Coordinates of C-alpha atoms in Angstrom, one line a residue:
X1 CA 0.0 0.0 0.0
X2 CA 2.7 2.3 0.8
X3 CA 4.0 1.7 -2.7
X4 CA 0.6 2.5 -4.2
X5 CA 0.5 5.7 -2.2
X6 CA 4.0 6.6 -3.3
X7 CA 3.1 5.9 -6.9
X8 CA -0.1 7.9 -6.5
X9 CA 1.8 10.7 -4.9
X10 CA 4.3 10.6 -7.7
X11 CA 1.5 10.5 -10.3
X12 CA -0.1 13.5 -8.7
X13 CA 3.2 15.4 -8.6
X14 CA 3.8 14.4 -12.2
X15 CA 0.3 15.8 -13.1
X16 CA 1.0 19.0 -11.2
X17 CA 4.4 19.4 -12.8
X18 CA 2.9 18.6 -16.2
X19 CA 0.2 21.2 -15.6
X20 CA 2.7 23.7 -14.3
X21 CA 4.9 23.1 -17.4
X22 CA 1.8 23.3 -19.7
X23 CA 0.7 26.6 -18.0
X24 CA 4.3 27.9 -18.2
X25 CA 4.5 26.9 -21.9
X26 CA 1.1 28.4 -22.6
X27 CA 2.1 31.6 -20.9
X28 CA 5.4 31.7 -22.9
X29 CA 3.4 31.1 -26.1
X30 CA 0.8 33.8 -25.2
X31 CA 3.7 36.2 -24.4
X32 CA 5.4 35.3 -27.6
X33 CA 2.2 35.8 -29.6
X34 CA 1.5 39.1 -27.9
X35 CA 5.0 40.3 -28.5
X36 CA 4.8 39.3 -32.2
X37 CA 1.4 40.9 -32.5
X38 CA 2.8 44.1 -31.0
X39 CA 5.8 44.0 -33.3
X40 CA 3.4 43.4 -36.3
X41 CA 1.2 46.4 -35.2
X42 CA 4.3 48.6 -34.8
X43 CA 5.5 47.5 -38.3
X44 CA 2.1 48.2 -39.8
X45 CA 2.0 51.6 -38.2
X46 CA 5.5 52.4 -39.5
X47 CA 4.5 51.3 -42.9
X48 CA 1.4 53.5 -42.8
X49 CA 3.6 56.4 -41.6
X50 CA 6.1 55.8 -44.4
X51 CA 3.3 55.5 -47.0
X52 CA 1.7 58.7 -45.7
X53 CA 5.0 60.5 -45.9
X54 CA 5.6 59.2 -49.4
X55 CA 2.1 60.2 -50.5
X56 CA 2.6 63.7 -49.0
X57 CA 5.9 64.0 -50.9
X58 CA 4.3 62.9 -54.1
X59 CA 1.3 65.2 -53.6
X60 CA 3.7 68.1 -52.9
X61 CA 5.7 67.3 -56.0
X62 CA 2.5 67.1 -58.1
X63 CA 1.2 70.4 -56.7
X64 CA 4.6 72.0 -57.4
X65 CA 4.5 70.7 -60.9
X66 CA 0.9 71.9 -61.4
X67 CA 1.8 75.3 -60.0
X68 CA 4.8 75.6 -62.3
X69 CA 2.6 74.5 -65.3
X70 CA -0.1 77.0 -64.3
X71 CA 2.4 79.9 -63.8
X72 CA 4.1 79.0 -67.1
X73 CA 0.8 79.0 -68.9
X74 CA -0.3 82.2 -67.2
X75 CA 3.0 83.9 -68.1
X76 CA 2.6 82.7 -71.7
X77 CA -0.9 84.0 -71.9
X78 CA 0.2 87.3 -70.4
X79 CA 3.1 87.7 -72.8
X80 CA 0.8 86.8 -75.7
X81 CA -1.7 89.4 -74.5
X82 CA 0.9 92.0 -74.1
X83 CA 2.1 91.3 -77.7
X84 CA -1.5 91.6 -78.9
X85 CA -1.8 94.9 -77.2
X86 CA 1.4 96.1 -78.8
X87 CA 0.2 95.0 -82.3
X88 CA -3.2 96.7 -81.6
X89 CA -1.4 99.9 -80.5
X90 CA 0.8 99.8 -83.6
X91 CA -2.3 99.3 -85.8
X92 CA -4.1 102.2 -84.1
X93 CA -1.2 104.5 -84.6
X94 CA -0.8 103.5 -88.2
X95 CA -4.5 104.1 -88.8
X96 CA -4.5 107.7 -87.5
X97 CA -5.1 110.5 -90.0
X98 CA -1.9 111.9 -91.7
X99 CA -2.2 115.1 -89.7
X100 CA -2.4 113.4 -86.3
X101 CA 0.2 110.8 -87.3
X102 CA 2.7 113.5 -88.3
X103 CA 1.8 115.5 -85.2
X104 CA 2.9 112.7 -83.0
X105 CA 6.3 112.5 -84.7
X106 CA 6.6 116.3 -84.5
X107 CA 6.1 116.1 -80.7
X108 CA 8.8 113.4 -80.4
X109 CA 11.3 115.3 -82.5
X110 CA 10.7 118.5 -80.6
X111 CA 11.1 116.6 -77.3
X112 CA 14.5 115.4 -78.5
X113 CA 15.5 118.9 -79.5
X114 CA 16.9 117.8 -82.9
X115 CA 18.5 120.2 -85.3
X116 CA 20.1 118.7 -88.3
X117 CA 21.1 115.1 -89.1
X118 CA 19.8 112.3 -91.3
X119 CA 16.3 110.9 -91.1
X120 CA 16.2 107.2 -91.9
X121 CA 12.7 105.9 -92.4
X122 CA 11.5 102.6 -91.1
X123 CA 10.7 99.9 -93.8
X124 CA 7.0 100.0 -92.9
X125 CA 6.8 103.8 -92.9
X126 CA 4.5 105.3 -95.6
X127 CA 2.7 108.3 -93.9
X128 CA 5.5 110.6 -92.7
X129 CA 5.6 114.0 -94.4
X130 CA 9.3 113.8 -95.1
X131 CA 9.5 117.3 -96.7
X132 CA 8.0 118.9 -93.5
X133 CA 10.5 117.2 -91.2
X134 CA 13.5 117.9 -93.4
X135 CA 12.6 121.6 -93.7
X136 CA 11.5 122.1 -90.0
X137 CA 14.4 120.3 -88.4
X138 CA 17.1 120.6 -91.0
X139 CA 17.2 116.9 -91.7
X140 CA 18.4 115.1 -94.8
X141 CA 16.5 112.0 -96.0
X142 CA 18.7 108.8 -95.8
X143 CA 18.7 106.4 -98.7
X144 CA 18.5 103.2 -96.6
X145 CA 15.6 102.1 -94.4
X146 CA 15.7 100.6 -90.9
X147 CA 13.7 97.7 -89.5
X148 CA 10.3 98.8 -88.2
X149 CA 6.6 99.1 -88.8
X150 CA 6.7 102.9 -88.9
X151 CA 8.5 106.0 -87.7
X152 CA 12.2 106.7 -88.3
X153 CA 15.6 107.0 -86.9
X154 CA 17.5 110.3 -86.7
X155 CA 21.3 110.1 -86.9
X156 CA 23.7 112.9 -86.3
X157 CA 27.3 112.3 -85.9
X158 CA 27.6 109.6 -83.2
X159 CA 24.0 110.2 -81.9
X160 CA 21.2 107.9 -82.9
X161 CA 17.6 108.7 -81.9
X162 CA 15.3 105.7 -82.5
X163 CA 11.8 107.0 -83.1
X164 CA 10.4 103.9 -84.8
X165 CA 6.9 102.9 -83.7
X166 CA 8.2 99.5 -82.6
X167 CA 10.7 101.1 -80.2
X168 CA 8.3 103.7 -78.9
X169 CA 5.5 101.1 -78.2
X170 CA 8.1 98.7 -76.6
X171 CA 9.3 101.5 -74.3
X172 CA 5.7 102.5 -73.5
X173 CA 4.8 98.9 -72.6
X174 CA 8.0 98.3 -70.6
X175 CA 7.4 101.6 -68.7
X176 CA 3.9 100.5 -67.8
X177 CA 4.4 96.7 -67.5
X178 CA 3.6 96.5 -63.8
X179 CA 0.3 98.2 -64.3
X180 CA -0.4 96.1 -67.4
X181 CA 0.3 92.9 -65.4
X182 CA -2.0 94.1 -62.6
X183 CA -4.8 94.7 -65.1
X184 CA -4.2 91.3 -66.8
X185 CA -4.4 89.6 -63.4
X186 CA -7.5 91.4 -62.4
X187 CA -5.8 93.3 -59.6
X188 CA -6.8 96.7 -60.9

């Protein structure tokens, strides 16, 4: 009987030890699973963060590209509009009556205080009263023509005064470019 009790006691101790080991292994397994789940969640969160940063960078790059494209197109349209304004202004000046047209050039020449020299007409010039300018300002008509849609150049010694329509319109636009840009952008 004593042997049976010893065997029974050993069996009980064995069951207790097995149960303790099972619980210990179960706890280790649960801890391992919890640790791995936590690592997985941290990895997922890091991947989300990386993806979000990557998307933000791509979005920022795309927005920058779109802004650049928009600003380039806007600048192109503004430049095209300014060129159209220049052409329209040139056409309006050329369509003035001969009296008004010559009066404009009289004003420019008087402003420059020209006395003497050579008047060289622009290739596109066909309305200037050359005789009037030659007599009034002591000018001599040059044989050649300069590039331009109208007007002329006065040359005396080393001095050249460019009074072509192209130059005058260009200077007028350049002088007022800020105001023109504000009008084009609807700021005025």
